[in-house]
Every structure is written in C-alpha cells, then in structure tokens.
CSV table of C-alpha atoms and ligand atoms in Angstrom, one decimal:
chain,number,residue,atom,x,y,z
A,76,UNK,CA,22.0,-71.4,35.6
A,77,UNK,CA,23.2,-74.8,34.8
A,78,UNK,CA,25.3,-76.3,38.2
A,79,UNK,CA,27.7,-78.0,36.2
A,80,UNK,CA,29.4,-78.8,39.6
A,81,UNK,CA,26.5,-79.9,41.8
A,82,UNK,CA,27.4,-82.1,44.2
A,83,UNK,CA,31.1,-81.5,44.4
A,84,UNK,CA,33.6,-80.8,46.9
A,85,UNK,CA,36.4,-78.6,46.4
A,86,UNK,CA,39.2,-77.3,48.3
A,87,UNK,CA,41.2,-74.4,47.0
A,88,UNK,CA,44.5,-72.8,48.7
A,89,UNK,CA,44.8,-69.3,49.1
A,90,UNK,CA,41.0,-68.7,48.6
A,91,UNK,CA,40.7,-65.1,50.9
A,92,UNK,CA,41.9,-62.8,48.3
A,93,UNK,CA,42.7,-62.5,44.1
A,94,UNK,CA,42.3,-65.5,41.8
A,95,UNK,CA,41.9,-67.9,44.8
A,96,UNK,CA,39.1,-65.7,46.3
A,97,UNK,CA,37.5,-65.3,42.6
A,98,UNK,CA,37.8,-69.4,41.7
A,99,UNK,CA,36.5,-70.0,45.5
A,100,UNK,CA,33.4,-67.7,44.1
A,101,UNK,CA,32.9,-69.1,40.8
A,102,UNK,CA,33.0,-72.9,41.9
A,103,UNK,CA,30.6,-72.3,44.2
A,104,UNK,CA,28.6,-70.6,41.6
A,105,UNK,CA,28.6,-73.6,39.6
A,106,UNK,CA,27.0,-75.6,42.9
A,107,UNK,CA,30.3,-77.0,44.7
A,108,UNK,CA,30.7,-77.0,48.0
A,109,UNK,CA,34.1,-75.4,49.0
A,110,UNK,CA,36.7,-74.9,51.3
A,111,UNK,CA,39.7,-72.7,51.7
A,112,UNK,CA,42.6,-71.8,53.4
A,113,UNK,CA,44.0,-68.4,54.2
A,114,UNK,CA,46.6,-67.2,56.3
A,115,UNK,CA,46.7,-63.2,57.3
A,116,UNK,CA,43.4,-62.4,56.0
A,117,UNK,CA,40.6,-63.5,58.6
A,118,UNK,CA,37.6,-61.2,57.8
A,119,UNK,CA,38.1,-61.7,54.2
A,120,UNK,CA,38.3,-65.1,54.6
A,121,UNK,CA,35.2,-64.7,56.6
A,122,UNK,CA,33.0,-62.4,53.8
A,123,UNK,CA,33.9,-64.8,51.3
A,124,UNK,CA,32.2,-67.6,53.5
A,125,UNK,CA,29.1,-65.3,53.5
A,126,UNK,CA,28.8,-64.4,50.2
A,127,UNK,CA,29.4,-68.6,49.2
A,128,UNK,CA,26.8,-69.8,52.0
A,129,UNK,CA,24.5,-66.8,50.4
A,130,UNK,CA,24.9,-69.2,46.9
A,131,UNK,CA,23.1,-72.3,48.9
A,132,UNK,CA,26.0,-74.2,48.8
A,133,UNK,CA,28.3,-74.9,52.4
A,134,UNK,CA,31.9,-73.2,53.0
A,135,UNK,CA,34.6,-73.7,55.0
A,136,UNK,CA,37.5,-70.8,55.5
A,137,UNK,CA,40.3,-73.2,57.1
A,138,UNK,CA,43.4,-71.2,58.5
A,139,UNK,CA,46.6,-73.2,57.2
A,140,UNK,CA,50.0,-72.3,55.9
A,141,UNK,CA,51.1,-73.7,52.7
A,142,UNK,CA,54.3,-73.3,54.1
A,143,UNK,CA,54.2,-76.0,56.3
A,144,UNK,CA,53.2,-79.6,55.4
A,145,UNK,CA,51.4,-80.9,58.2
A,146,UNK,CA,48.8,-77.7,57.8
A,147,UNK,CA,48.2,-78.4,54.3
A,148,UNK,CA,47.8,-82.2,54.8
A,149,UNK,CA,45.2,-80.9,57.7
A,150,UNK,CA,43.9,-78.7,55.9
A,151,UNK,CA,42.6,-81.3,53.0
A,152,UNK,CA,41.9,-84.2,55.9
A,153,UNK,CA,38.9,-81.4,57.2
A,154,UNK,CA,37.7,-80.4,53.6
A,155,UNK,CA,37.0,-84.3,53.7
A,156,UNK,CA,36.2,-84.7,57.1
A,157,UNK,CA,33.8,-81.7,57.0
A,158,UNK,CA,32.5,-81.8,53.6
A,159,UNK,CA,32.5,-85.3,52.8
A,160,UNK,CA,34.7,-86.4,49.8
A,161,UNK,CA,37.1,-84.0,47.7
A,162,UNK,CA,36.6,-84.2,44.2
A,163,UNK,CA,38.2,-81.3,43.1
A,164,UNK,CA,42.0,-79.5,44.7
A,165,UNK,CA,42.6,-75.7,43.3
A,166,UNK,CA,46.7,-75.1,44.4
A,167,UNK,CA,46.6,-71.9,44.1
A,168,UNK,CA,48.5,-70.2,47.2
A,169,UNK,CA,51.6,-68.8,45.7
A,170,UNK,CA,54.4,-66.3,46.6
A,171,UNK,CA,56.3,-63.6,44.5
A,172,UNK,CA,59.9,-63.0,46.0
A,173,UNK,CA,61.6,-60.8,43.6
A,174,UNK,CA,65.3,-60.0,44.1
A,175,UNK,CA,68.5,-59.9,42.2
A,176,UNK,CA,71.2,-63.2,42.3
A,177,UNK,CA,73.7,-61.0,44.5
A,178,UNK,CA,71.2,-60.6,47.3
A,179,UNK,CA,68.7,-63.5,47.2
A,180,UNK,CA,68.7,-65.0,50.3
A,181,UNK,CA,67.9,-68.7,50.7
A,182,UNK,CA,65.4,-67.9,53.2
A,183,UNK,CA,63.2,-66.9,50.4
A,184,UNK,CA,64.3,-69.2,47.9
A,185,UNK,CA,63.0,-72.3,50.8
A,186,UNK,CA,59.8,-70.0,51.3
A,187,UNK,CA,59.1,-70.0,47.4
A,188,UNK,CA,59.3,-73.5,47.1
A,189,UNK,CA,57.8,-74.5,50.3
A,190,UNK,CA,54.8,-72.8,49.2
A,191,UNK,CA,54.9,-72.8,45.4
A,192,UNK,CA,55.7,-76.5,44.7
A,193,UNK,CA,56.1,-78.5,47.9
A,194,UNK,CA,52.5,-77.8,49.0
A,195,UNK,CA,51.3,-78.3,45.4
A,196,UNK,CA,53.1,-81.9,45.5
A,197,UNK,CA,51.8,-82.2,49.5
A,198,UNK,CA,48.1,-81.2,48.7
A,199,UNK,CA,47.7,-83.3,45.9
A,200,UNK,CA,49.1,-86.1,47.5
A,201,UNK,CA,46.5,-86.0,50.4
A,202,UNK,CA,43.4,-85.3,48.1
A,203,UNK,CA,44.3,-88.5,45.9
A,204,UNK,CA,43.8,-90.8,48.6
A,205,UNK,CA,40.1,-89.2,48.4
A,206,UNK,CA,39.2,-88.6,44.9
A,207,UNK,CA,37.3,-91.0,42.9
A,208,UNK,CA,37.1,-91.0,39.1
A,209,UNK,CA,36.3,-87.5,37.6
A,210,UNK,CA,38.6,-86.1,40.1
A,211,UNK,CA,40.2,-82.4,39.0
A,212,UNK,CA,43.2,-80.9,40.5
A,213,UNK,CA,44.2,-77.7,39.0
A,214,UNK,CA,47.7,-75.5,39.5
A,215,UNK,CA,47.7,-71.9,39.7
A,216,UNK,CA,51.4,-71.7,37.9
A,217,UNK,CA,52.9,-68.5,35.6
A,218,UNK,CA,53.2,-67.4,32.3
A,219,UNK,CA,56.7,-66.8,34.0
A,220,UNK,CA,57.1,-70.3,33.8
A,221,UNK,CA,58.1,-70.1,29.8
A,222,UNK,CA,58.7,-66.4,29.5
A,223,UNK,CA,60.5,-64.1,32.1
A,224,UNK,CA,60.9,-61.1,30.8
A,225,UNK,CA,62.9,-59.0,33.7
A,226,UNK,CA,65.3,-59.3,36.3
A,227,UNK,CA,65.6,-60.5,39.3
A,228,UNK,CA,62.3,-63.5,39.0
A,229,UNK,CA,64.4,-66.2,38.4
A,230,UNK,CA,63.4,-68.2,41.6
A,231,UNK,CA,59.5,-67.6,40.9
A,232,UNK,CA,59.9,-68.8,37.1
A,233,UNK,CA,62.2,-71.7,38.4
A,234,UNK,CA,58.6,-72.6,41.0
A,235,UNK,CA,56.3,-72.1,38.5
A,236,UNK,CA,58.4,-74.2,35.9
A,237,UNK,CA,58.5,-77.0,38.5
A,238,UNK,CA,55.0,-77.1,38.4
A,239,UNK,CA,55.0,-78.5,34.7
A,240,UNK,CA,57.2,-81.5,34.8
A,241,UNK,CA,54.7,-82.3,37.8
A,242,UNK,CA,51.4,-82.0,36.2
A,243,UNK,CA,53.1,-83.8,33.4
A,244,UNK,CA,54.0,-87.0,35.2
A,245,UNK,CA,51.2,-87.0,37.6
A,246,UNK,CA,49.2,-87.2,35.0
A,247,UNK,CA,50.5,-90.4,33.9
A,248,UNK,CA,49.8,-91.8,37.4
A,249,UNK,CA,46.1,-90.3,37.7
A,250,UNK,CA,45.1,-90.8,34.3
A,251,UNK,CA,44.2,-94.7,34.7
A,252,UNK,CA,42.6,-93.4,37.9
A,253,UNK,CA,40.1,-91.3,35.8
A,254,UNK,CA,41.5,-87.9,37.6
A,255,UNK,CA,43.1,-85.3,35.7
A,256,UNK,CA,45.6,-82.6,36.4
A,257,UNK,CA,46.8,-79.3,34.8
A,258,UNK,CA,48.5,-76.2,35.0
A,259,UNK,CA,46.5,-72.6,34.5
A,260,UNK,CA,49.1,-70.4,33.2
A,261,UNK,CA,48.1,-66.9,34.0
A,262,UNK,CA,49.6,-63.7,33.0
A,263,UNK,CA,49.6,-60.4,34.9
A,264,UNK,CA,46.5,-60.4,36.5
A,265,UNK,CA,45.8,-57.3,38.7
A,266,UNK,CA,45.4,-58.5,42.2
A,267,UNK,CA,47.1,-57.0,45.8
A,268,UNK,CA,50.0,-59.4,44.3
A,269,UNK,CA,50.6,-57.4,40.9
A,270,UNK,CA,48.8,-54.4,40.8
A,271,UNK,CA,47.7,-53.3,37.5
A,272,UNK,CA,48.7,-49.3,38.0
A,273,UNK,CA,52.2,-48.3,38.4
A,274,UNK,CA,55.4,-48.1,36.9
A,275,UNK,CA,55.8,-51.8,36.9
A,276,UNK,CA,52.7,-52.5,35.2
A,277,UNK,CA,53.1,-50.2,32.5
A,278,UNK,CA,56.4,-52.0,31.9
A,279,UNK,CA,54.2,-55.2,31.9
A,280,UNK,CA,51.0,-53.7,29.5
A,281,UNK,CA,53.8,-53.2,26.7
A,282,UNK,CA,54.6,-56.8,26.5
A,283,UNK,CA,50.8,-57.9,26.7
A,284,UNK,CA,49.4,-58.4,23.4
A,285,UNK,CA,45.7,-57.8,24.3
A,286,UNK,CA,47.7,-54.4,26.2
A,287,UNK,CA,45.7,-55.0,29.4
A,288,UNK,CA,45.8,-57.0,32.6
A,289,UNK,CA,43.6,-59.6,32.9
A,290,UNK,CA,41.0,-59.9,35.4
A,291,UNK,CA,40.8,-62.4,38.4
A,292,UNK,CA,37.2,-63.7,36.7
A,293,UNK,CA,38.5,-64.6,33.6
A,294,UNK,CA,41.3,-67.1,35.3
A,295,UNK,CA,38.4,-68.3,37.1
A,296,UNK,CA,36.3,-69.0,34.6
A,297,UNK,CA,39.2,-71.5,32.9
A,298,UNK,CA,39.4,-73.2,36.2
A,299,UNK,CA,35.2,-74.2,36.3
A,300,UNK,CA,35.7,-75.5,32.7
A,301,UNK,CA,38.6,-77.4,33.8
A,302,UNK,CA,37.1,-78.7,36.8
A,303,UNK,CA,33.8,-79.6,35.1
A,304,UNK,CA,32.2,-82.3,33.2
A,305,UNK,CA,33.7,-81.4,29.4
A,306,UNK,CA,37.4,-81.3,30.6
A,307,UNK,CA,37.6,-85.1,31.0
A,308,UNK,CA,40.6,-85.6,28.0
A,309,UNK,CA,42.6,-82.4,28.9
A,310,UNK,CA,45.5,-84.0,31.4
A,311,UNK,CA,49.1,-83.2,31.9
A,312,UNK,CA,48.6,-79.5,30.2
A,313,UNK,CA,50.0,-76.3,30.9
A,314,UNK,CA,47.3,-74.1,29.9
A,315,UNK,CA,48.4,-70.2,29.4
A,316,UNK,CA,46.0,-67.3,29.8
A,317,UNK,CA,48.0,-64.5,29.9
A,318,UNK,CA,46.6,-62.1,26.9
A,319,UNK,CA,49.4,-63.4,24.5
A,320,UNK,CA,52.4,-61.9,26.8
A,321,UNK,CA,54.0,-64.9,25.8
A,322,UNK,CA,53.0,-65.4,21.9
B,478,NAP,N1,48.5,-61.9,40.0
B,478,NAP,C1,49.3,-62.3,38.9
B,478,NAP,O1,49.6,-61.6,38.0
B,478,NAP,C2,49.6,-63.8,38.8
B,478,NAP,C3,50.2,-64.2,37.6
B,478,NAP,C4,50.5,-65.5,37.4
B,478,NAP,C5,50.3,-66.4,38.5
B,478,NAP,N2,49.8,-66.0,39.7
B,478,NAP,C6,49.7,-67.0,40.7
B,478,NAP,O2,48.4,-67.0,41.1
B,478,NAP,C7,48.3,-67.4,42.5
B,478,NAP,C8,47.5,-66.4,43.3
B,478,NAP,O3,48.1,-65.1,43.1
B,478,NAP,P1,47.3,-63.7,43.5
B,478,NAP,O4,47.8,-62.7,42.5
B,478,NAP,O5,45.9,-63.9,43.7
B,478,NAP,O6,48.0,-63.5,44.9
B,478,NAP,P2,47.5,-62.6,46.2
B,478,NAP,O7,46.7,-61.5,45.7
B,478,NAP,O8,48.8,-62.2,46.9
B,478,NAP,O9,46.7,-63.6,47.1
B,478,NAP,C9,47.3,-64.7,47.6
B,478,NAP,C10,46.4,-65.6,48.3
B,478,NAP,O10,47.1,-66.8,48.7
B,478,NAP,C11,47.1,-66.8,50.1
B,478,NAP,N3,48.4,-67.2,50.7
B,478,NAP,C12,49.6,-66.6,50.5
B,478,NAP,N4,50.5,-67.3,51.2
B,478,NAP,C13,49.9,-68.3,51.7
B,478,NAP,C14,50.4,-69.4,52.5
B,478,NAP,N5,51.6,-69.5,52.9
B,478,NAP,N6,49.5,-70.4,52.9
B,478,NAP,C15,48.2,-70.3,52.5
B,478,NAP,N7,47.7,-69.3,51.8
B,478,NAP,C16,48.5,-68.3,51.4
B,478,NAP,C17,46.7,-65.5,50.6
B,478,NAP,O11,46.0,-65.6,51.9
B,478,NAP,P3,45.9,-64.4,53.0
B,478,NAP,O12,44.9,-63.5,52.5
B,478,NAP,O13,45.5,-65.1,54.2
B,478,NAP,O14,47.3,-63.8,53.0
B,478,NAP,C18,45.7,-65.0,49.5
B,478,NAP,O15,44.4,-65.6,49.6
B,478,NAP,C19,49.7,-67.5,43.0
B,478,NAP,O16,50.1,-68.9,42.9
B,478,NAP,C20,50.5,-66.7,42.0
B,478,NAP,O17,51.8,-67.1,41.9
B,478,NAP,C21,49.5,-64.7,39.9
C-alpha cells in the first residue's frame, strides 16, 4: 500500500467507537501516527490501540471530554507532547440530543454546543499553534446542517450549521498558513448513534437517494483523501456524503 500519510501525526476526537473509531483506523492505515480521546468507552478505546500499534505505526487512546475546554486543550498539548508535532486534527466527537421546542432543556442545548462547536473552535485553536504548512483539520458536521427533515433536531442542525460559517472563515486565516480546513458532511451513517434498523431508520432510508445507510468506512475514506497530499486546494468546504439525502 502507498502510505500517503507517513510521517504524520494526527489527533482525532471521539476515536473509541463509529466514524471516529473507523477514521482513527484508516489514518493509521495510511502510516500516521494517531491519537484519540474517548470518554465512557475504555476497552474499546483500548482494542483500537492494539489493532493501530498491530499497523506499525504508535497510538495514543487519551481520556478527555469534549465538553470541557481545559481536557481538550490537554488533550492536543499530549498528542504533541507524546507524538511529536500535529499535523492533522479530526473533530469528530459529536452529540445527538433530540427533543421537541416545549421541552428542550438548556442543559442540553449548552451540552450540544459545548461539544459540537466549542470544542471544534477549542481544538483547532490548540493544534494551530503546532501545525506547519500542509496542516489538515477536518469537521465531522451533518447533512442536518442544510436539510432537517423531522422534528424535534433543531439544536443539532443549528451545531452542525455553526460548523460552516467556521470552516469558512478559518480558512481564510489558515489559508496563507498553508493549512486547510473543511467540513465532512455525512448522512445517516449506521453507528451506536443512528442505528440503521428500526422504525427511525426506515423513516430515514425513504429520503436516501442511494436507499441505504452509509457505512462508517466510506466517511473515512473522504477524511484520508482530505487529510492527504492531493487535498492541498480544497479549504473552507462543506463537503456532503450522505447518499443524496439532501439532493
Ligand atoms: N451516525 C450518523 O448518522 C452521523 C451523521 C452525521 C454526522 N454524524 C456525526 O459524526 C460524529 C460521530 O458520530 P457517531 O455516529 O460515530 O457517534 P457515536 O457512535 O455515538 O460515537 C461517538 C464517539 O464520540 C465520543 N464522544 C462522545 N461524547 C464525547 C465527549 N464529550 N468527549 C469526547 N468524546 C466523546 C464517543 O466516545 P465514548 O466511546 O468514550 O463514549 C465515541 O467515540 C458526530 O460528530 C456526529 O454528530 C453522525
């Protein structure tokens, strides 16, 4: 296989389970180092370290909330401190609190953003100070943030949403700097988050134009050609891969 990412260092959020725990895989496949932070999930935070360090390339599982600042600025400071440099940031820890407008608490709408935009901003603003040119930071957003078709998601579409008008002036700061930054878009993809079986998701297949979920691998895979070598003039995008559920 061609290492397209030898000799980088990545850190991704949210890297024990789903499309964190798949990207976490596939980078490493590609010959990055990586780290990653979890928070309820040791021992599958712990067999994805093994089946990384069985690649030949090092991993770090580091236990740190998105929630709270200080753990994600942490959290980067021993990617760098134990790896050696970051050169590429994957924010993809990200919370799903569904609930109608007469009962959303603001508990949850603080927790949503806490998590789904603040530590985005927080993250990236750590790993900068680090990255040299060809720098990569990638955004696990939502199809949700263009289309939402059902009630009651507001909040999540209104994170995910945030997420583009902050990829799109970041990227006017980075650019000069050589780094780029984007948003992966994904539809439903069937992880512990939206299972693809069920009364929900056959509400959600309907509206898919390829009538399927996709598959953790296939977000993955745009996120290694984003954080590779060819993605150099692609900056400030919001890329959707969501199987047309928003054509
Ligand atoms: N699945 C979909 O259909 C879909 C569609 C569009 C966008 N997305 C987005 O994709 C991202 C990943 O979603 P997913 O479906 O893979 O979710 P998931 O199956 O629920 O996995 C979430 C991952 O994030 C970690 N995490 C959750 N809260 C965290 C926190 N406060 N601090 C640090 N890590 C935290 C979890 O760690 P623990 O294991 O330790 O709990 C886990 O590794 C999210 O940003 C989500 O909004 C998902």
């Amino acid at each position: 296989m061609n290492h397209i990412l030898k000799n980088k260092r990545a850190l991704i959020t949210g890297g024990s389970r789903g499309i964190g725990a798949a990207i976490v895989k596939r980078l490493a496949s590609e010959g990055a180092d990586v780290a990653f932070t979890y928070t309820s999930s040791p021992d599958r935070a712990n067999e994805i370290v093994q089946a990384v360090q069985a690649l030949g390339v090092q991993a770090l599982a580091i236990h740190a909330d998105s929630a709270d600042a200080r753990e994600v600025v942490a959290a980067v400071e021993d990617t760098v401190n134990k790896l050696g440099s970051i050169d590429i940031l994957v924010n993809n820890a990200g919370v799903l609190a569904i609930g109608p407008i007469d009962d959303f608490t603001l508990a949850d709408f603080d927790r949503t953003f806490a998590i789904n935009v603040r530590a985005v901003f927080v993250a990236t603003q750590a790993a900068v100070k680090h990255m040299k040119e060809g720098g990569r930071i990638i955004n696990i957003g939502s199809t949700n943030a263009e289309r939402m078709p059902f009630a009651g998601g507001g909040v999540y579409a209104m994170s995910k949403s945030a997420l583009q008008g902050l990829v799109q002036g970041l990227s006017r700061d980075l650019g000069p700097r050589g780094i780029t930054i984007n948003n992966v878009q994904p539809g439903p993809i069937a992880t512990d988050m939206n299972p693809s079986e069920g009364e929900f998701a056959e509400i959600l297949k309907k509206q898919i134009a390829v009538a399927r979920y996709g598959t953790v691998d296939e977000v993955a895979g745009l996120v290694a050609y984003l954080a590779g070598p060819e993605s150099g003039y692609i900056t400030g995008a919001n890329l959707m891969i969501d199987g047309g559920f928003s054509a």
